[in-house]
Amino acid sequence: MTNPTMFDPIALENWYSDDENSLLLQTELEKYFQNYLPCFRSEPQRKLFQTFITGLLSPLERKSIEPVALHFSGEKYVRPMQQFFSRSPFGEQPLLDIYQELLSKQVGQAPGMLSVDDTCFVKKGKHSAGVKRQYCGRLGKTENCQSGVFLAFAGGNGYGLVDYGLYLPQEWFGEDFAQLYKECHIPEEKTFSTKNGIAVRLLNQAVHSGLFQARWIGCDAAYGNGHAFLDGLKLPEGVWYFAATNAKEQVFPEYPQMCYPETKRGRPRKHPVLSTKPVSVREIAEDSSVPWESVVLAEGAKGPILAERKYMRCYSCRKDGNRSYVKPGPEIWLYLRKYADGEIKYFVSNAPGGLAVQELDRAATLRCPIEQCFEECKSNLGMGHYECRSYQGWKRHMLFVMTAHLFTIHIREIFKKKRFH
């Protein structure tokens, strides 16, 4: 049975200091493992899985294969653990399916938001699957790193990561990377997909799985700025996007009329002229005729979430084909939120005009949990500690981290109920 002193108090919020709680933790972890054991073909595989998850939940400084194997099983288990990640014959999909069902029962039964975002993992070498010099948001600069696209759900019952995919830059599919592609054991059938493409696939799968009561689809400005991404979402009735955008995004406050002005000489105009020009959302933020309102967006764990916001109905601005002309698109909500430090976040939503603005207020609070997932998984559960280079090794490490994270969500809820019982 797992040594209770090996649980990380940060990950589990210090709710197990006495003997009774330590025993409860042991029992709950053993029960939790039982959900996943049918995914593995042999008893050694099952033991390696349980050992690694225990390692992720522990206070070990480094939570990669070798430190975990050495600490919990001994030197002779290092090689089997390495093979478990790289070549052991078990499928990630059955394990992911079970994980998503458990996550759905834990947090997915109350209306909420499916949110997509990417996060980077800095690497020193050039031989890990998908590694490239690319922008790393955490560092705020271009760095040699891998980038993963993740999907999370957040609602009234909590939050957690739902699905994920490794971004493979386009050059990895060229001749120059053919040998590396093979060495990293990337499936031959893989084809290039942009981060937007991966995000659309993850979102559409989750929305139509029926596992999560998603009323909203959320994304940051890297995705929200692209109309192609938002248009690619196949959303059922009653599910709308609430997408961050940047300050330069243009909208039409009113629907413009199109006309062909008369010309005194020469040929008549080929393209219509708009009666009004679009404006940037930053201009609307600065427009005093649309006032800021102080509101309580929601009740948080540490008290009410206060903010200033302004909102309006407007029309999106679309390019007219390949030309430089623009035209009005669908009617949308524009929602602006000002933080205490003066920073302003801009959002657009295709929710219907009759929707109460309080629903938009709630949606504005549901984007942060995916960032909280990244913070918890990286700070407490070794999300970035992996040292395997293969495509499959990366996928398995991320899935195991998500599995460990769900246990922390589960145990926090148990101790929360126990505390207030």
Coordinates of C-alpha atoms in Angstrom, one line a residue:
M1 CA 0.0 0.0 0.0
T2 CA 1.2 3.5 -0.7
N3 CA 3.2 5.3 2.0
P4 CA 0.9 8.2 3.1
T5 CA 3.9 10.4 3.8
M6 CA 4.6 10.4 0.1
F7 CA 1.6 12.5 -0.9
D8 CA 2.4 16.1 -1.8
P9 CA 0.7 18.5 0.7
I10 CA 0.6 21.3 -1.9
A11 CA -1.3 19.2 -4.5
L12 CA -3.8 18.0 -1.9
E13 CA -4.2 21.2 0.0
N14 CA -3.0 19.9 3.4
W15 CA -6.2 18.1 4.3
Y16 CA -4.7 14.8 5.5
S17 CA -2.4 15.6 8.4
D18 CA -3.9 13.0 10.8
D19 CA -3.8 9.2 10.8
E20 CA -7.5 8.9 9.8
N21 CA -7.1 11.1 6.8
S22 CA -3.9 9.3 5.8
L23 CA -5.7 6.0 5.8
L24 CA -8.5 7.6 3.8
L25 CA -6.1 8.8 1.2
Q26 CA -4.6 5.3 0.8
T27 CA -8.0 3.8 0.4
E28 CA -9.2 6.3 -2.1
L29 CA -6.1 6.0 -4.2
E30 CA -6.4 2.2 -4.3
K31 CA -10.0 2.5 -5.4
Y32 CA -9.1 5.1 -8.0
F33 CA -6.5 2.8 -9.5
Q34 CA -9.0 0.1 -10.0
N35 CA -10.8 2.2 -12.6
Y36 CA -7.8 2.0 -14.9
L37 CA -6.2 -1.4 -14.4
P38 CA -8.3 -3.2 -17.1
C39 CA -6.5 -0.9 -19.7
F40 CA -3.2 -2.9 -19.1
R41 CA -2.4 -6.3 -20.3
S42 CA -0.2 -7.6 -17.5
E43 CA 0.4 -7.2 -13.8
P44 CA 3.9 -5.6 -14.3
Q45 CA 2.2 -2.9 -16.5
R46 CA -0.4 -2.3 -13.7
K47 CA 2.3 -1.9 -11.1
L48 CA 4.4 0.5 -13.2
F49 CA 1.3 2.6 -13.8
Q50 CA 0.4 2.7 -10.1
T51 CA 4.1 3.5 -9.2
F52 CA 4.3 6.4 -11.7
I53 CA 1.0 8.0 -10.6
T54 CA 2.1 7.7 -7.0
G55 CA 5.4 9.4 -8.0
L56 CA 3.5 12.3 -9.6
L57 CA 1.4 12.7 -6.4
S58 CA 4.5 12.7 -4.2
P59 CA 6.7 15.6 -3.1
L60 CA 9.7 14.3 -5.2
E61 CA 11.6 17.3 -6.6
R62 CA 11.9 15.7 -10.1
K63 CA 9.0 13.6 -11.3
S64 CA 10.4 11.9 -14.4
I65 CA 10.9 8.2 -15.1
E66 CA 14.2 7.6 -13.4
P67 CA 13.7 9.5 -10.1
V68 CA 10.2 7.9 -9.6
A69 CA 11.4 4.4 -10.4
L70 CA 14.5 4.7 -8.1
H71 CA 12.5 6.1 -5.2
F72 CA 9.5 3.8 -5.2
S73 CA 10.8 0.6 -6.8
G74 CA 14.6 0.5 -7.0
E75 CA 17.3 0.6 -9.7
K76 CA 16.2 -2.6 -11.5
Y77 CA 12.8 -0.9 -12.3
V78 CA 14.3 2.1 -14.2
R79 CA 14.6 0.2 -17.6
P80 CA 11.1 -1.4 -17.3
M81 CA 9.6 2.1 -16.5
Q82 CA 11.4 3.5 -19.6
Q83 CA 10.0 0.7 -21.8
F84 CA 6.5 1.2 -20.2
F85 CA 6.5 4.8 -21.7
S86 CA 8.1 4.0 -25.1
R87 CA 7.2 0.5 -26.2
S88 CA 4.9 -1.2 -23.7
P89 CA 1.8 -2.4 -25.7
F90 CA -1.2 -0.7 -24.2
G91 CA -3.5 1.9 -25.8
E92 CA -3.8 5.4 -24.5
Q93 CA -7.4 5.8 -25.9
P94 CA -9.1 3.3 -23.6
L95 CA -7.4 4.9 -20.6
L96 CA -8.4 8.4 -21.8
D97 CA -12.0 7.2 -22.3
I98 CA -12.2 6.0 -18.7
Y99 CA -10.5 9.2 -17.5
Q100 CA -13.0 11.3 -19.3
E101 CA -15.9 9.4 -17.9
L102 CA -14.6 9.8 -14.4
L103 CA -13.9 13.5 -15.0
S104 CA -17.5 13.9 -16.3
K105 CA -18.9 12.4 -13.2
Q106 CA -16.7 14.6 -11.0
V107 CA -17.2 18.0 -12.6
G108 CA -19.1 17.6 -15.9
Q109 CA -22.7 17.4 -14.7
A110 CA -23.3 21.1 -14.1
P111 CA -23.4 23.6 -17.0
G112 CA -20.1 25.1 -17.8
M113 CA -17.4 25.9 -20.4
L114 CA -15.1 23.8 -22.6
S115 CA -11.9 25.9 -23.0
V116 CA -9.0 25.3 -25.3
D117 CA -5.4 26.7 -24.8
D118 CA -1.9 25.6 -25.6
T119 CA 1.1 25.5 -23.3
C120 CA 4.8 25.1 -24.1
F121 CA 7.5 22.8 -22.6
V122 CA 11.1 24.2 -23.0
K123 CA 13.6 21.6 -24.3
K124 CA 17.4 21.8 -24.6
G125 CA 17.8 19.4 -27.5
K126 CA 16.4 19.1 -31.0
H127 CA 15.4 15.4 -30.9
S128 CA 12.1 15.4 -29.1
A129 CA 8.9 15.0 -31.1
G130 CA 7.7 18.3 -32.4
V131 CA 10.4 20.5 -30.8
K132 CA 11.0 23.8 -32.5
R133 CA 12.0 27.4 -31.8
Q134 CA 8.6 28.9 -31.3
Y135 CA 6.8 31.4 -29.1
C136 CA 6.5 30.3 -25.5
G137 CA 3.7 32.2 -23.7
R138 CA 5.0 31.3 -20.2
L139 CA 8.4 32.9 -21.0
G140 CA 7.0 35.6 -23.2
K141 CA 9.6 34.9 -25.9
T142 CA 10.6 32.5 -28.6
E143 CA 12.3 29.4 -27.2
N144 CA 13.2 25.9 -28.2
C145 CA 10.2 24.0 -27.0
Q146 CA 7.3 21.5 -27.6
S147 CA 3.8 22.8 -27.7
G148 CA 0.7 20.9 -26.5
V149 CA -2.9 21.9 -27.2
F150 CA -5.2 21.1 -24.3
L151 CA -8.9 21.2 -23.6
A152 CA -10.5 21.8 -20.2
F153 CA -13.9 21.9 -18.7
A154 CA -15.0 24.3 -15.9
G155 CA -18.4 24.5 -14.2
G156 CA -20.1 24.7 -10.9
N157 CA -18.7 21.4 -9.7
G158 CA -15.0 22.2 -10.5
Y159 CA -12.6 21.9 -13.4
G160 CA -10.2 19.6 -15.1
L161 CA -8.3 18.8 -18.3
V162 CA -10.4 16.9 -20.8
D163 CA -8.2 16.1 -23.9
Y164 CA -4.9 17.0 -25.5
G165 CA -2.7 16.8 -28.6
L166 CA 0.9 17.5 -29.4
Y167 CA 1.5 20.1 -32.0
L168 CA 3.9 18.9 -34.8
P169 CA 5.2 21.9 -36.8
Q170 CA 4.9 21.6 -40.6
E171 CA 8.6 21.2 -41.2
W172 CA 8.5 17.9 -39.2
F173 CA 6.6 16.4 -42.2
G174 CA 9.3 17.3 -44.7
E175 CA 12.4 15.4 -45.9
D176 CA 14.8 17.2 -43.6
F177 CA 13.0 15.7 -40.6
A178 CA 12.3 12.3 -42.0
Q179 CA 14.9 10.5 -39.8
L180 CA 13.9 12.4 -36.6
Y181 CA 10.2 11.7 -37.4
K182 CA 11.1 8.0 -37.5
E183 CA 13.2 8.1 -34.4
C184 CA 10.5 9.8 -32.4
H185 CA 8.1 7.0 -33.5
I186 CA 5.5 9.5 -34.8
P187 CA 2.7 7.5 -36.5
E188 CA 3.1 7.3 -40.3
E189 CA -0.6 8.3 -40.8
K190 CA -0.2 11.6 -38.9
T191 CA -0.7 14.6 -41.1
F192 CA 0.0 18.3 -40.4
S193 CA -2.5 20.2 -38.4
T194 CA -2.4 23.7 -37.1
K195 CA -3.0 24.4 -33.4
N196 CA -6.4 25.8 -34.5
G197 CA -7.1 22.5 -36.3
I198 CA -6.1 20.5 -33.2
A199 CA -8.3 22.7 -31.0
V200 CA -11.3 22.4 -33.3
R201 CA -11.0 18.6 -33.4
L202 CA -10.7 18.4 -29.6
L203 CA -13.7 20.7 -29.0
N204 CA -16.0 19.1 -31.6
Q205 CA -15.2 15.6 -30.1
A206 CA -15.9 16.8 -26.6
V207 CA -19.1 18.7 -27.4
H208 CA -20.6 15.8 -29.2
S209 CA -19.5 13.2 -26.7
G210 CA -22.3 14.2 -24.3
L211 CA -20.0 13.8 -21.3
F212 CA -19.9 17.4 -20.4
Q213 CA -22.7 19.9 -20.1
A214 CA -20.9 22.6 -22.0
R215 CA -22.9 25.7 -22.6
W216 CA -19.9 27.8 -23.6
I217 CA -16.8 27.3 -25.7
G218 CA -13.8 29.4 -24.5
C219 CA -10.5 30.3 -26.1
D220 CA -7.8 33.0 -25.8
A221 CA -7.0 35.6 -28.4
A222 CA -4.6 33.3 -30.3
Y223 CA -7.7 31.3 -31.4
G224 CA -10.4 34.0 -31.0
N225 CA -8.8 36.3 -33.5
G226 CA -9.3 33.8 -36.3
H227 CA -12.8 33.7 -37.7
A228 CA -11.8 30.4 -39.4
F229 CA -11.4 28.8 -36.0
L230 CA -14.7 30.0 -34.7
D231 CA -16.5 29.2 -37.9
G232 CA -15.0 25.7 -37.8
L233 CA -16.8 24.8 -34.5
K234 CA -19.8 22.5 -35.1
L235 CA -21.8 23.6 -32.1
P236 CA -25.3 22.2 -31.3
E237 CA -28.1 24.5 -30.5
G238 CA -27.7 26.2 -27.1
V239 CA -23.9 26.1 -27.1
W240 CA -22.1 29.3 -27.9
Y241 CA -18.5 30.6 -28.0
F242 CA -17.1 33.2 -25.7
A243 CA -13.8 34.0 -27.3
A244 CA -11.1 36.4 -26.3
T245 CA -9.8 38.7 -29.0
N246 CA -7.2 41.5 -29.2
A247 CA -7.7 45.3 -29.0
K248 CA -7.3 45.7 -32.7
E249 CA -10.3 43.5 -33.6
Q250 CA -12.8 45.5 -35.6
V251 CA -16.6 45.5 -35.4
F252 CA -19.5 47.5 -36.7
P253 CA -21.5 49.1 -33.9
E254 CA -24.4 49.3 -36.3
Y255 CA -25.2 47.4 -39.4
P256 CA -23.8 49.5 -42.3
Q257 CA -25.6 50.2 -45.5
M258 CA -23.9 49.4 -48.8
C259 CA -24.2 51.8 -51.7
Y260 CA -22.6 52.5 -55.1
P261 CA -21.8 56.3 -55.1
E262 CA -22.4 58.0 -58.4
T263 CA -19.2 58.9 -60.3
K264 CA -19.0 62.1 -62.4
R265 CA -16.6 60.5 -64.9
G266 CA -15.2 57.2 -65.8
R267 CA -16.6 53.7 -65.1
P268 CA -19.0 53.2 -62.2
R269 CA -17.6 51.7 -59.0
K270 CA -17.3 47.9 -59.1
H271 CA -17.4 47.4 -55.3
P272 CA -19.9 48.9 -52.8
V273 CA -19.0 51.5 -50.2
L274 CA -20.0 51.1 -46.6
S275 CA -22.0 53.9 -45.1
T276 CA -20.0 53.5 -41.8
K277 CA -16.6 52.2 -41.1
P278 CA -15.8 49.5 -38.6
V279 CA -14.1 50.5 -35.3
S280 CA -11.6 48.7 -33.1
V281 CA -12.8 47.2 -29.8
R282 CA -10.2 49.4 -28.1
E283 CA -12.0 52.5 -29.4
I284 CA -15.2 51.1 -27.8
A285 CA -13.3 50.6 -24.5
E286 CA -12.3 54.3 -24.7
D287 CA -15.8 55.5 -25.7
S288 CA -17.4 57.2 -22.7
S289 CA -20.9 56.9 -24.3
V290 CA -20.7 53.2 -23.5
P291 CA -20.2 53.3 -19.8
W292 CA -18.3 50.9 -17.6
E293 CA -20.4 49.1 -14.9
S294 CA -19.1 47.7 -11.6
V295 CA -20.5 44.3 -11.0
V296 CA -20.0 41.1 -9.0
L297 CA -19.3 38.5 -11.7
A298 CA -19.6 35.5 -9.4
E299 CA -19.0 34.2 -5.9
G300 CA -15.5 32.8 -5.8
A301 CA -13.8 30.5 -3.1
K302 CA -12.2 33.6 -1.6
G303 CA -15.3 35.9 -1.9
P304 CA -17.1 37.8 -4.6
I305 CA -15.3 38.3 -8.0
L306 CA -15.6 42.1 -8.6
A307 CA -15.0 43.7 -12.0
E308 CA -15.9 46.5 -14.3
R309 CA -17.5 45.6 -17.6
K310 CA -19.2 47.0 -20.6
Y311 CA -21.1 45.2 -23.3
M312 CA -23.0 45.8 -26.5
R313 CA -24.5 44.1 -29.5
C314 CA -22.6 44.7 -32.7
Y315 CA -21.6 43.1 -36.0
S316 CA -18.4 41.2 -36.7
C317 CA -16.1 42.5 -39.4
R318 CA -15.2 40.1 -42.2
K319 CA -12.9 40.3 -45.2
D320 CA -14.8 40.3 -48.6
G321 CA -13.1 37.3 -50.2
N322 CA -9.4 37.8 -51.0
R323 CA -9.8 41.6 -51.4
S324 CA -8.9 44.3 -48.9
Y325 CA -12.6 45.3 -48.6
V326 CA -14.5 44.4 -45.5
K327 CA -18.2 43.6 -44.9
P328 CA -20.4 43.0 -41.9
G329 CA -20.6 39.5 -40.5
P330 CA -23.0 37.9 -38.0
E331 CA -24.4 39.9 -35.1
I332 CA -22.5 39.2 -31.9
W333 CA -21.9 40.3 -28.4
L334 CA -18.9 42.4 -27.5
Y335 CA -17.9 42.0 -23.9
L336 CA -15.1 44.0 -22.2
R337 CA -13.8 43.3 -18.7
K338 CA -11.5 45.7 -16.9
Y339 CA -9.2 44.4 -14.1
A340 CA -8.0 46.1 -11.0
D341 CA -4.7 46.9 -12.6
G342 CA -6.4 48.6 -15.5
E343 CA -5.8 45.8 -18.0
I344 CA -8.8 45.3 -20.3
K345 CA -9.8 41.9 -21.8
Y346 CA -11.9 41.8 -24.9
F347 CA -14.4 39.0 -25.8
V348 CA -16.8 38.2 -28.6
S349 CA -19.7 35.8 -28.4
N350 CA -22.3 34.4 -30.8
A351 CA -24.8 34.0 -28.0
P352 CA -28.3 35.2 -28.9
G353 CA -29.3 38.8 -28.3
G354 CA -32.0 37.9 -25.7
L355 CA -29.5 36.3 -23.4
A356 CA -29.2 38.0 -20.0
V357 CA -25.9 39.8 -19.5
Q358 CA -25.4 37.9 -16.2
E359 CA -24.8 34.8 -18.4
L360 CA -22.0 36.6 -20.1
D361 CA -20.6 37.7 -16.7
R362 CA -20.5 34.0 -15.6
A363 CA -18.8 33.0 -18.9
A364 CA -16.1 35.6 -18.2
T365 CA -15.2 33.7 -15.0
L366 CA -14.9 30.3 -16.7
R367 CA -11.8 30.9 -18.9
C368 CA -9.3 31.0 -16.0
P369 CA -9.6 27.4 -14.8
I370 CA -7.6 26.0 -17.8
E371 CA -4.7 28.2 -16.7
Q372 CA -5.2 26.9 -13.2
C373 CA -5.0 23.4 -14.5
F374 CA -1.7 24.2 -16.2
E375 CA -0.4 25.8 -13.0
E376 CA -1.3 22.9 -10.8
C377 CA -0.1 20.2 -13.2
K378 CA 3.3 22.0 -13.8
S379 CA 3.9 23.1 -10.2
N380 CA 2.7 20.1 -8.3
L381 CA 2.5 17.1 -10.7
G382 CA 5.6 17.2 -12.9
M383 CA 3.8 18.0 -16.1
G384 CA 7.0 19.4 -17.6
H385 CA 9.4 16.9 -16.0
Y386 CA 9.3 14.3 -18.7
E387 CA 12.6 13.2 -20.4
C388 CA 11.2 10.9 -23.1
R389 CA 11.7 12.1 -26.7
S390 CA 9.1 9.9 -28.5
Y391 CA 5.6 11.0 -29.6
Q392 CA 4.1 8.2 -27.6
G393 CA 6.2 8.9 -24.5
W394 CA 4.9 12.6 -24.5
K395 CA 1.3 11.4 -24.9
R396 CA 1.6 8.9 -22.1
H397 CA 3.2 11.4 -19.7
M398 CA 0.5 14.0 -20.2
L399 CA -2.2 11.4 -19.8
F400 CA -0.7 10.2 -16.6
V401 CA -0.4 13.7 -15.3
M402 CA -4.1 14.4 -16.1
T403 CA -4.9 11.1 -14.3
A404 CA -3.0 12.2 -11.2
H405 CA -4.6 15.7 -11.4
L406 CA -8.1 14.2 -11.4
F407 CA -7.3 12.3 -8.2
T408 CA -6.3 15.6 -6.5
I409 CA -9.7 17.1 -7.6
H410 CA -11.5 14.0 -6.3
I411 CA -9.7 14.0 -2.9
R412 CA -10.1 17.7 -2.4
E413 CA -13.8 17.3 -2.8
I414 CA -13.9 14.5 -0.3
F415 CA -11.9 16.5 2.3
K416 CA -14.0 19.6 1.6
K417 CA -17.2 17.6 2.5
K418 CA -15.5 16.0 5.4
R419 CA -14.4 19.4 6.8
F420 CA -17.9 20.9 6.7
H421 CA -19.8 17.8 7.7

